[in-house]
């Protein structure tokens, strides 16, 4: 069983500008209301430590592994609860270039495993967290000077 949640936002900056904010994980505490801390190397195979604070919930710490990274395009990590197949999460950020130098940012997560039906209650706050993070990323990126080409 699997369930996917996602949220997209248009940002009035080029993908490279959005990526520079998304990849600057040391500054997440300054602006990010959902992923309040993210440490580790954003390199394929690297293990991260992420602190997620869903709206109305308590902070949770995850240790996902980066499975895909294409600067300016994709960041994808996978987290698991104990063993594969119990409760897995594939978290993705996709940056698509739009006309006029804008970016469509889509944040999504596909949850799979035997516990998904029992843990559906976390999905609504998680989606709201995606919305809040995407809006904060948009505000942060649009508030910074554009990168020079």
PDB file of C-alpha atoms in Angstrom:
ATOM      1  CA  UNK A   1       0.000   0.000   0.000  1.00  0.00           C
ATOM      2  CA  UNK A   2       1.281   3.476  -0.833  1.00  0.00           C
ATOM      3  CA  UNK A   3       0.064   7.039  -0.584  1.00  0.00           C
ATOM      4  CA  UNK A   4       1.569  10.177  -2.108  1.00  0.00           C
ATOM      5  CA  UNK A   5       1.144  13.737  -0.917  1.00  0.00           C
ATOM      6  CA  UNK A   6       2.485  16.765  -2.735  1.00  0.00           C
ATOM      7  CA  UNK A   7       2.367  20.523  -2.986  1.00  0.00           C
ATOM      8  CA  UNK A   8       3.662  22.809  -5.738  1.00  0.00           C
ATOM      9  CA  UNK A   9       4.393  26.528  -5.870  1.00  0.00           C
ATOM     10  CA  UNK A  10       5.608  28.868  -8.605  1.00  0.00           C
ATOM     11  CA  UNK A  11       8.642  30.920  -7.668  1.00  0.00           C
ATOM     12  CA  UNK A  12       9.639  34.048  -9.543  1.00  0.00           C
ATOM     13  CA  UNK A  13      13.281  32.990  -9.833  1.00  0.00           C
ATOM     14  CA  UNK A  14      15.346  30.614 -11.940  1.00  0.00           C
ATOM     15  CA  UNK A  15      15.847  27.012 -10.749  1.00  0.00           C
ATOM     16  CA  UNK A  16      19.494  27.769  -9.888  1.00  0.00           C
ATOM     17  CA  UNK A  17      18.350  30.458  -7.431  1.00  0.00           C
ATOM     18  CA  UNK A  18      15.782  28.138  -5.844  1.00  0.00           C
ATOM     19  CA  UNK A  19      18.354  25.355  -5.616  1.00  0.00           C
ATOM     20  CA  UNK A  20      20.859  27.619  -3.860  1.00  0.00           C
ATOM     21  CA  UNK A  21      18.348  28.215  -1.042  1.00  0.00           C
ATOM     22  CA  UNK A  22      17.137  24.600  -0.928  1.00  0.00           C
ATOM     23  CA  UNK A  23      20.701  23.228  -0.795  1.00  0.00           C
ATOM     24  CA  UNK A  24      21.859  25.705   1.887  1.00  0.00           C
ATOM     25  CA  UNK A  25      20.715  23.418   4.682  1.00  0.00           C
ATOM     26  CA  UNK A  26      22.707  25.258   7.367  1.00  0.00           C
ATOM     27  CA  UNK A  27      20.255  28.156   7.014  1.00  0.00           C
ATOM     28  CA  UNK A  28      17.058  26.072   7.352  1.00  0.00           C
ATOM     29  CA  UNK A  29      16.540  27.204  10.970  1.00  0.00           C
ATOM     30  CA  UNK A  30      16.417  30.818   9.687  1.00  0.00           C
ATOM     31  CA  UNK A  31      13.420  30.329   7.409  1.00  0.00           C
ATOM     32  CA  UNK A  32      12.076  26.766   7.232  1.00  0.00           C
ATOM     33  CA  UNK A  33       9.011  26.101   9.432  1.00  0.00           C
ATOM     34  CA  UNK A  34       8.744  22.400   8.487  1.00  0.00           C
ATOM     35  CA  UNK A  35      12.244  20.928   8.093  1.00  0.00           C
ATOM     36  CA  UNK A  36      13.781  22.932  10.898  1.00  0.00           C
ATOM     37  CA  UNK A  37      17.141  21.207  10.693  1.00  0.00           C
ATOM     38  CA  UNK A  38      18.828  19.218   7.948  1.00  0.00           C
ATOM     39  CA  UNK A  39      22.418  18.106   8.268  1.00  0.00           C
ATOM     40  CA  UNK A  40      24.658  15.896   6.206  1.00  0.00           C
ATOM     41  CA  UNK A  41      26.002  16.002   2.655  1.00  0.00           C
ATOM     42  CA  UNK A  42      23.455  16.318  -0.153  1.00  0.00           C
ATOM     43  CA  UNK A  43      25.273  13.654  -2.157  1.00  0.00           C
ATOM     44  CA  UNK A  44      23.872  10.355  -3.425  1.00  0.00           C
ATOM     45  CA  UNK A  45      24.454   7.682  -0.799  1.00  0.00           C
ATOM     46  CA  UNK A  46      24.898  10.143   2.070  1.00  0.00           C
ATOM     47  CA  UNK A  47      22.909   9.781   5.263  1.00  0.00           C
ATOM     48  CA  UNK A  48      21.123  12.922   6.453  1.00  0.00           C
ATOM     49  CA  UNK A  49      19.625  13.900   9.769  1.00  0.00           C
ATOM     50  CA  UNK A  50      16.347  15.767   9.384  1.00  0.00           C
ATOM     51  CA  UNK A  51      14.198  17.307  12.082  1.00  0.00           C
ATOM     52  CA  UNK A  52      10.620  17.688  10.863  1.00  0.00           C
ATOM     53  CA  UNK A  53       8.103  19.812  12.759  1.00  0.00           C
ATOM     54  CA  UNK A  54       4.643  19.162  11.310  1.00  0.00           C
ATOM     55  CA  UNK A  55       2.066  21.871  12.104  1.00  0.00           C
ATOM     56  CA  UNK A  56       0.400  21.051  15.405  1.00  0.00           C
ATOM     57  CA  UNK A  57       2.755  18.117  15.980  1.00  0.00           C
ATOM     58  CA  UNK A  58       5.927  17.476  17.860  1.00  0.00           C
ATOM     59  CA  UNK A  59       9.367  17.439  16.248  1.00  0.00           C
ATOM     60  CA  UNK A  60      10.511  14.121  14.766  1.00  0.00           C
ATOM     61  CA  UNK A  61      14.025  13.158  13.743  1.00  0.00           C
ATOM     62  CA  UNK A  62      14.657  11.029  10.652  1.00  0.00           C
ATOM     63  CA  UNK A  63      17.866   9.705   9.121  1.00  0.00           C
ATOM     64  CA  UNK A  64      17.146   9.302   5.410  1.00  0.00           C
ATOM     65  CA  UNK A  65      19.597   8.490   2.638  1.00  0.00           C
ATOM     66  CA  UNK A  66      20.021  10.661  -0.466  1.00  0.00           C
ATOM     67  CA  UNK A  67      19.072   8.589  -3.533  1.00  0.00           C
ATOM     68  CA  UNK A  68      19.085  11.257  -6.259  1.00  0.00           C
ATOM     69  CA  UNK A  69      20.563  14.727  -6.621  1.00  0.00           C
ATOM     70  CA  UNK A  70      20.693  16.867  -9.721  1.00  0.00           C
ATOM     71  CA  UNK A  71      21.538  20.466  -8.793  1.00  0.00           C
ATOM     72  CA  UNK A  72      18.862  22.840 -10.013  1.00  0.00           C
ATOM     73  CA  UNK A  73      16.484  19.945 -10.763  1.00  0.00           C
ATOM     74  CA  UNK A  74      15.978  17.183  -8.164  1.00  0.00           C
ATOM     75  CA  UNK A  75      16.699  16.304  -4.559  1.00  0.00           C
ATOM     76  CA  UNK A  76      15.360  12.929  -3.401  1.00  0.00           C
ATOM     77  CA  UNK A  77      15.908  11.029  -0.176  1.00  0.00           C
ATOM     78  CA  UNK A  78      14.471   7.835   1.294  1.00  0.00           C
ATOM     79  CA  UNK A  79      13.726   7.191   4.937  1.00  0.00           C
ATOM     80  CA  UNK A  80      12.586   4.001   6.641  1.00  0.00           C
ATOM     81  CA  UNK A  81      11.079   3.002   9.937  1.00  0.00           C
ATOM     82  CA  UNK A  82      13.180   0.086  11.177  1.00  0.00           C
ATOM     83  CA  UNK A  83      13.194  -2.257   8.150  1.00  0.00           C
ATOM     84  CA  UNK A  84      12.174  -1.790   4.508  1.00  0.00           C
ATOM     85  CA  UNK A  85       8.471  -2.374   3.926  1.00  0.00           C
ATOM     86  CA  UNK A  86       7.231  -1.279   7.338  1.00  0.00           C
ATOM     87  CA  UNK A  87       6.887   2.478   6.752  1.00  0.00           C
ATOM     88  CA  UNK A  88       9.063   3.978   4.019  1.00  0.00           C
ATOM     89  CA  UNK A  89       9.065   7.544   2.747  1.00  0.00           C
ATOM     90  CA  UNK A  90      10.449   8.784  -0.574  1.00  0.00           C
ATOM     91  CA  UNK A  91      10.762  12.569  -0.285  1.00  0.00           C
ATOM     92  CA  UNK A  92      11.343  14.605  -3.470  1.00  0.00           C
ATOM     93  CA  UNK A  93      11.907  18.192  -4.443  1.00  0.00           C
ATOM     94  CA  UNK A  94      11.547  18.785  -8.180  1.00  0.00           C
ATOM     95  CA  UNK A  95      12.394  22.100  -9.828  1.00  0.00           C
ATOM     96  CA  UNK A  96      10.966  22.670 -13.288  1.00  0.00           C
ATOM     97  CA  UNK A  97      11.938  25.714 -15.313  1.00  0.00           C
ATOM     98  CA  UNK A  98       8.976  27.768 -16.489  1.00  0.00           C
ATOM     99  CA  UNK A  99       8.836  30.647 -18.938  1.00  0.00           C
ATOM    100  CA  UNK A 100      10.244  34.025 -17.971  1.00  0.00           C
ATOM    101  CA  UNK A 101      12.895  32.493 -15.715  1.00  0.00           C
ATOM    102  CA  UNK A 102      10.434  31.171 -13.128  1.00  0.00           C
ATOM    103  CA  UNK A 103      10.448  27.805 -11.352  1.00  0.00           C
ATOM    104  CA  UNK A 104       7.744  25.327 -10.445  1.00  0.00           C
ATOM    105  CA  UNK A 105       8.822  23.688  -7.177  1.00  0.00           C
ATOM    106  CA  UNK A 106       7.028  20.458  -6.292  1.00  0.00           C
ATOM    107  CA  UNK A 107       7.632  18.832  -2.940  1.00  0.00           C
ATOM    108  CA  UNK A 108       6.227  15.326  -2.581  1.00  0.00           C
ATOM    109  CA  UNK A 109       6.501  12.207  -0.512  1.00  0.00           C
ATOM    110  CA  UNK A 110       5.344   8.707  -1.268  1.00  0.00           C
ATOM    111  CA  UNK A 111       4.701   6.646   1.822  1.00  0.00           C
ATOM    112  CA  UNK A 112       4.666   2.865   1.461  1.00  0.00           C
ATOM    113  CA  UNK A 113       4.647  -0.162   3.720  1.00  0.00           C
ATOM    114  CA  UNK A 114       2.379  -2.162   5.965  1.00  0.00           C
ATOM    115  CA  UNK A 115       1.891   0.665   8.499  1.00  0.00           C
ATOM    116  CA  UNK A 116       0.637   3.248   5.972  1.00  0.00           C
ATOM    117  CA  UNK A 117      -3.070   2.570   6.682  1.00  0.00           C
ATOM    118  CA  UNK A 118      -2.472   2.982  10.423  1.00  0.00           C
ATOM    119  CA  UNK A 119      -0.462   6.191  10.082  1.00  0.00           C
ATOM    120  CA  UNK A 120      -2.713   8.133   7.695  1.00  0.00           C
ATOM    121  CA  UNK A 121      -3.352  10.687  10.452  1.00  0.00           C
ATOM    122  CA  UNK A 122       0.135  12.155   9.902  1.00  0.00           C
ATOM    123  CA  UNK A 123      -0.503  12.859   6.221  1.00  0.00           C
ATOM    124  CA  UNK A 124      -2.696  15.973   6.533  1.00  0.00           C
ATOM    125  CA  UNK A 125      -0.249  17.798   8.850  1.00  0.00           C
ATOM    126  CA  UNK A 126       2.615  16.715   6.590  1.00  0.00           C
ATOM    127  CA  UNK A 127       0.914  18.207   3.520  1.00  0.00           C
ATOM    128  CA  UNK A 128       0.309  21.437   5.435  1.00  0.00           C
ATOM    129  CA  UNK A 129       3.995  21.399   6.388  1.00  0.00           C
ATOM    130  CA  UNK A 130       4.883  21.089   2.683  1.00  0.00           C
ATOM    131  CA  UNK A 131       2.700  24.120   1.919  1.00  0.00           C
ATOM    132  CA  UNK A 132       4.293  26.175   4.684  1.00  0.00           C
ATOM    133  CA  UNK A 133       7.818  25.191   3.661  1.00  0.00           C
ATOM    134  CA  UNK A 134       7.195  25.846  -0.038  1.00  0.00           C
ATOM    135  CA  UNK A 135       5.713  29.272   0.732  1.00  0.00           C
ATOM    136  CA  UNK A 136       8.678  30.098   2.994  1.00  0.00           C
ATOM    137  CA  UNK A 137      11.146  28.898   0.333  1.00  0.00           C
ATOM    138  CA  UNK A 138       9.386  31.076  -2.236  1.00  0.00           C
ATOM    139  CA  UNK A 139       9.553  34.132   0.048  1.00  0.00           C
ATOM    140  CA  UNK A 140      13.197  33.469   0.928  1.00  0.00           C
ATOM    141  CA  UNK A 141      14.275  32.948  -2.698  1.00  0.00           C
ATOM    142  CA  UNK A 142      12.342  35.902  -4.108  1.00  0.00           C
ATOM    143  CA  UNK A 143      13.787  38.110  -1.337  1.00  0.00           C
ATOM    144  CA  UNK A 144      17.390  37.419  -2.329  1.00  0.00           C
ATOM    145  CA  UNK A 145      19.256  38.972  -5.262  1.00  0.00           C
ATOM    146  CA  UNK A 146      19.058  36.875  -8.435  1.00  0.00           C
ATOM    147  CA  UNK A 147      22.164  34.929  -9.374  1.00  0.00           C
ATOM    148  CA  UNK A 148      24.109  36.212 -12.350  1.00  0.00           C
ATOM    149  CA  UNK A 149      24.103  34.011 -15.435  1.00  0.00           C
TER     150      UNK A 149
END
